[in-house]
Coordinates of C-alpha atoms in Angstrom, one line a residue:
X676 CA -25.4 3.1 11.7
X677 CA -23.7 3.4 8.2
X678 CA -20.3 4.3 8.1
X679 CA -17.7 5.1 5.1
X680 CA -14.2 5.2 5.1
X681 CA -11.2 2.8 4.0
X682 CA -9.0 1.7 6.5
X683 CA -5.8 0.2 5.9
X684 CA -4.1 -2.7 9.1
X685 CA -0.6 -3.8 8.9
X686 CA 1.7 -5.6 11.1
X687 CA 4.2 -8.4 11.6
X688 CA 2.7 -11.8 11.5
X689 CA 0.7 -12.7 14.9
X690 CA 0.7 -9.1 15.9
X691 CA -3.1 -8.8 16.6
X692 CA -3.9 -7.3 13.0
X693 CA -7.3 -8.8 12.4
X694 CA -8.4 -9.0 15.8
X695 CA -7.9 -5.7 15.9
X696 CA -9.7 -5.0 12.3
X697 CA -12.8 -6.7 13.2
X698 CA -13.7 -5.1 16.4
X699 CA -12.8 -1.9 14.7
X700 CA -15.6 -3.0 12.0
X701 CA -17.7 -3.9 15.2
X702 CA -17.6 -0.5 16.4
X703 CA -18.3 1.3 13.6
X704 CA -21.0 -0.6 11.5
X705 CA -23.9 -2.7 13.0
X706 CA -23.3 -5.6 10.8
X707 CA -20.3 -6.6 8.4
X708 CA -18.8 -9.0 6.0
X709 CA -15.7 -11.1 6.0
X710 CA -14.0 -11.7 3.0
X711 CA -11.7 -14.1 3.5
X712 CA -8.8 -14.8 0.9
X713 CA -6.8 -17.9 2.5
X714 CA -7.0 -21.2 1.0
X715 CA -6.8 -24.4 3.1
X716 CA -4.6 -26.5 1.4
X717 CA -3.1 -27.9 4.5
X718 CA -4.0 -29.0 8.2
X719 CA -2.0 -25.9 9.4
X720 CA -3.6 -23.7 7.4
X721 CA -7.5 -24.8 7.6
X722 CA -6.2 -24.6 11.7
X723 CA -5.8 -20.7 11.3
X724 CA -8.9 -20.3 9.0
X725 CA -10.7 -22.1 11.7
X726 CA -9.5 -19.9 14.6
X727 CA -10.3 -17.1 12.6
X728 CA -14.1 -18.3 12.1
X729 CA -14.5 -19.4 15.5
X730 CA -13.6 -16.2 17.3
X731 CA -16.2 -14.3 14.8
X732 CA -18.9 -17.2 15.1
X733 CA -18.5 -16.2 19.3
X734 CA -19.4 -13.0 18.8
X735 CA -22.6 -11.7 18.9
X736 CA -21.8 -9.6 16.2
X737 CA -23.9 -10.0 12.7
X738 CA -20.8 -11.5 10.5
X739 CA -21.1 -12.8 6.9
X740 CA -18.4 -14.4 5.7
X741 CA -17.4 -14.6 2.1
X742 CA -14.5 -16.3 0.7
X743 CA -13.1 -14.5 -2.3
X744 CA -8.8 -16.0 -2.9
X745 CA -8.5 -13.8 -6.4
X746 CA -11.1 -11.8 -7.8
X747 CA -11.4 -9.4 -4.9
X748 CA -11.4 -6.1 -6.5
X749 CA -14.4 -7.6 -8.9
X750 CA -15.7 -9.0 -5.7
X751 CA -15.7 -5.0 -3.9
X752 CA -17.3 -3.9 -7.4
X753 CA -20.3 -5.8 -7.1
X754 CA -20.6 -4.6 -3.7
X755 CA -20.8 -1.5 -3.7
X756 CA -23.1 -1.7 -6.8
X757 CA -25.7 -0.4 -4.1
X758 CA -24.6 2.4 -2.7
X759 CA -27.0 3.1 -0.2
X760 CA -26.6 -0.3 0.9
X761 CA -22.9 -1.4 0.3
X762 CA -21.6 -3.6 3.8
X763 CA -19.3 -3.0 6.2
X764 CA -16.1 -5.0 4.9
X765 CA -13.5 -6.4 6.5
X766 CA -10.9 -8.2 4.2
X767 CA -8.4 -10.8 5.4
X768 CA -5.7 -10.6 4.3
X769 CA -4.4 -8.8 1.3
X770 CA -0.8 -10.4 1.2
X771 CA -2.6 -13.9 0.7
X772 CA -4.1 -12.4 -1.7
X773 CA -1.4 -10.9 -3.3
X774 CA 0.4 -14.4 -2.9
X775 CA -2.7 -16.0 -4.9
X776 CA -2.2 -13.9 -7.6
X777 CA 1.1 -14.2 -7.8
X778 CA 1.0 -18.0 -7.7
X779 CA -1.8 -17.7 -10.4
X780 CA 0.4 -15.6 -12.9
X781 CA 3.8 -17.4 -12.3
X782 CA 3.4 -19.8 -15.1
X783 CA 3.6 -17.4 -17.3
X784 CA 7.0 -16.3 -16.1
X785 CA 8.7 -13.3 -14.4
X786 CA 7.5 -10.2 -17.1
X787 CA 3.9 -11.5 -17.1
X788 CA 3.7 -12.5 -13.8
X789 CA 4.5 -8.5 -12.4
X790 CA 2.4 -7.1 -15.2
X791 CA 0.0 -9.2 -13.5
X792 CA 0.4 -8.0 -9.9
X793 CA 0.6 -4.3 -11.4
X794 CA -2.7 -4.9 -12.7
X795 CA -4.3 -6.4 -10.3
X796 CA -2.8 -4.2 -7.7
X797 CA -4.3 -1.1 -9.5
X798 CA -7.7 -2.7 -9.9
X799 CA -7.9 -3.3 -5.9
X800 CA -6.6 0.1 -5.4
X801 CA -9.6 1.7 -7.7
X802 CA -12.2 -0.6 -6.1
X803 CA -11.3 0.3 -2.7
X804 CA -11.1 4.1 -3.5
X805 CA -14.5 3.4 -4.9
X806 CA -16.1 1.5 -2.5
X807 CA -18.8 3.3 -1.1
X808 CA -19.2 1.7 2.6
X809 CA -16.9 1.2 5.4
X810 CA -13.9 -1.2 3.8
X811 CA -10.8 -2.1 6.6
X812 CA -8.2 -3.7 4.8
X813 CA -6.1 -6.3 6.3
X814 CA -2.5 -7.1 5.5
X815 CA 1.5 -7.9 6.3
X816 CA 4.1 -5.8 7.0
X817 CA 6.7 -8.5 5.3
X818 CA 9.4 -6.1 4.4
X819 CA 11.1 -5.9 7.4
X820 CA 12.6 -9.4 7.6
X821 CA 15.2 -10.9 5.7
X822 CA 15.6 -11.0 2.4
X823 CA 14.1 -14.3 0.8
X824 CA 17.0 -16.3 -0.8
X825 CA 15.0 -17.4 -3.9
X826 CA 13.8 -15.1 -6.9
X827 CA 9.6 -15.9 -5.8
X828 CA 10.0 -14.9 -2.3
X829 CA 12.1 -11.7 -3.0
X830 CA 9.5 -10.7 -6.1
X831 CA 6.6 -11.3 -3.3
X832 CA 8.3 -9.3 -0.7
X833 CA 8.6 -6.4 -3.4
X834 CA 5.4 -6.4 -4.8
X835 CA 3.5 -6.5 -0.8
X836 CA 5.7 -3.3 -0.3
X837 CA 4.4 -2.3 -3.4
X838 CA 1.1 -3.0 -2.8
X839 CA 1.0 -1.8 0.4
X840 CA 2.3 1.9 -0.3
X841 CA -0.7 1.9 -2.5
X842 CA -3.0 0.9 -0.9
X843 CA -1.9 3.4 2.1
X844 CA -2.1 6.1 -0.6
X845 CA -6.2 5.5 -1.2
X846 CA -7.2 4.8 2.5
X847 CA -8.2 7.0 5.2
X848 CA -6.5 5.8 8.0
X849 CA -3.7 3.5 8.3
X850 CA -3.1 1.8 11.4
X851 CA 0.1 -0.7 12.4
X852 CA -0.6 -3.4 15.0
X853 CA 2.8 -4.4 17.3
X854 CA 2.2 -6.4 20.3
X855 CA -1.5 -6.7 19.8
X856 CA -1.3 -2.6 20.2
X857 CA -3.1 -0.3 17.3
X858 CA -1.0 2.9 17.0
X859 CA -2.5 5.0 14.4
X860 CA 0.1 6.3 11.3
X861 CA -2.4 8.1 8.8
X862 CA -5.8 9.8 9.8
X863 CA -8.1 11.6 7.9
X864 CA -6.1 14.9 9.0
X865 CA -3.1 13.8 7.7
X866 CA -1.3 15.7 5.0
X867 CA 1.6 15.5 3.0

């Protein structure tokens, strides 16, 4: 079964988000692929990563698993270079990609570093409009907390809004996840 569409997940951290996103994938394409954008550069970290690939490697479900931390929207390009055959995609998550990015750029200070994101942001948002397969996009609601009390943190929680508002605007359906629940916010009906 081949399926199109883009989905967009958000949620609070831990609220069931990918879980959800993957059996969605599950149920709508035979087979998929995983990009995965975190980096391990911690125990903590390659903990999560490895809870992650162990609850897809359980599955019977055909998973391929491709670890892409910046150049995801080149990444979607060359994947849906075959249009009759682009793969069901799942991608995990975009606010550690967005933080990637972000870390990548902030050498080059403050201006550069947002003309980065802005870029970047607008080349993922053309690649998943684009993308010829199924594509659910995974990523944080982190707007809703506090607000960060140094410049980076408050610059990251900007541009994830930011990034997520666009994103939203290009996808299909947009669902939040709360307490492990999936409550849909945008169909394919919806209208403004």
């Amino acid at each position: 079964m081949k399926q199109q569409g883009r989905v967009l997940v958000t949620g609070g951290a831990r609220s069931g988000k990918s879980s959800f996103a993957e059996k969605l994938c599950m149920k709508r394409a035979d087979s998929g692929m995983y990009v995965a954008t975190a980096q391990a550069y911690d125990d903590e970290m390659r903990e999560r990563i490895r809870i992650h690939q162990d609850r897809r490697h359980d599955s019977t479900y055909a998973w391929e698993t491709v670890e892409e931390p910046v150049a995801l929207p080149e990444l979607l390009d060359t994947l849906g270079e075959s249009q009759s055959n682009a793969p069901a995609v799942v991608v995990d998550c975009l606010t550690l990609w967005l933080s990637n990015v972000l870390l990548q750029a902030e050498p080059e200070g403050t201006a550069a570093m947002e003309d980065q994101l802005r870029l970047q942001i607008g080349r993922l948002a053309r690649a998943v409009q684009i993308y010829p397969g199924l594509i659910i996009l995974v990523t944080n609601e982190v707007g809703s907390g506090i607000v960060p009390e140094y410049p980076l943190g408050r610059i990251y929680r900007d541009w994830a809004g930011i990034m997520n508002q666009r994103l939203a605007e290009v996808c299909d359906e947009v669902f939040l996840v709360t307490a492990g629940i999936p409550m849909e916010i945008k169909s394919r009906e919806y209208l403004i």
